[in-house]
Coordinates of C-alpha atoms in Angstrom, one line a residue:
X1 CA -10.6 8.7 7.8
X2 CA -9.8 7.5 11.1
X3 CA -6.4 6.6 12.8
X4 CA -5.8 3.1 12.1
X5 CA -6.7 3.7 8.2
X6 CA -4.4 6.6 7.9
X7 CA -1.4 4.5 9.9
X8 CA -2.5 1.3 7.9
X9 CA -2.0 3.7 4.6
X10 CA 1.0 5.1 5.8
X11 CA 2.8 2.0 6.2
X12 CA 1.9 0.2 3.2
X13 CA 2.8 3.2 1.1
X14 CA 6.1 3.8 3.1
X15 CA 7.0 0.3 2.1
X16 CA 5.9 0.1 -1.2
X17 CA 8.2 3.5 -1.6
X18 CA 11.1 1.6 0.2
X19 CA 11.6 -1.1 -2.0
X20 CA 10.4 -0.2 -5.3
X21 CA 13.9 0.4 -7.5
X22 CA 14.3 4.1 -8.6
X23 CA 15.1 2.9 -12.1
X24 CA 11.7 1.5 -12.7
X25 CA 9.4 3.7 -15.2
X26 CA 6.9 5.8 -13.9
X27 CA 4.0 3.7 -15.2
X28 CA 5.2 0.6 -13.7
X29 CA 5.4 1.9 -10.5
X30 CA 2.0 3.7 -10.5
X31 CA 0.5 0.4 -11.6
X32 CA 2.5 -1.4 -8.7
X33 CA 1.0 1.2 -6.4
X34 CA -2.5 0.7 -7.5
X35 CA -2.1 -2.9 -7.2
X36 CA -0.8 -2.6 -3.7
X37 CA -3.5 -0.2 -2.9
X38 CA -6.1 -2.6 -3.9
X39 CA -4.7 -5.3 -1.7
X40 CA -4.3 -3.2 1.1
X41 CA -7.9 -2.0 1.0
X42 CA -8.9 -5.5 1.0
X43 CA -6.8 -6.5 3.6
X44 CA -7.6 -3.9 6.3
X45 CA -11.1 -4.9 7.3
X46 CA -9.9 -8.4 7.9
X47 CA -7.2 -6.7 10.1
X48 CA -9.8 -4.3 12.1
X49 CA -11.6 -7.7 13.0
X50 CA -8.6 -9.0 14.4
X51 CA -7.8 -6.0 16.6

């Protein structure tokens, strides 16, 4: 994985961890993480084209 991908996913995961309430149950947080990961993977190629 190159630096752009690592930085992008680090930011996405950091934001996800910062905004998910700690009281949510583990399966719900896991599902939200999977959804955000899929969206992030879909957006990354588009952002690479811009930069």
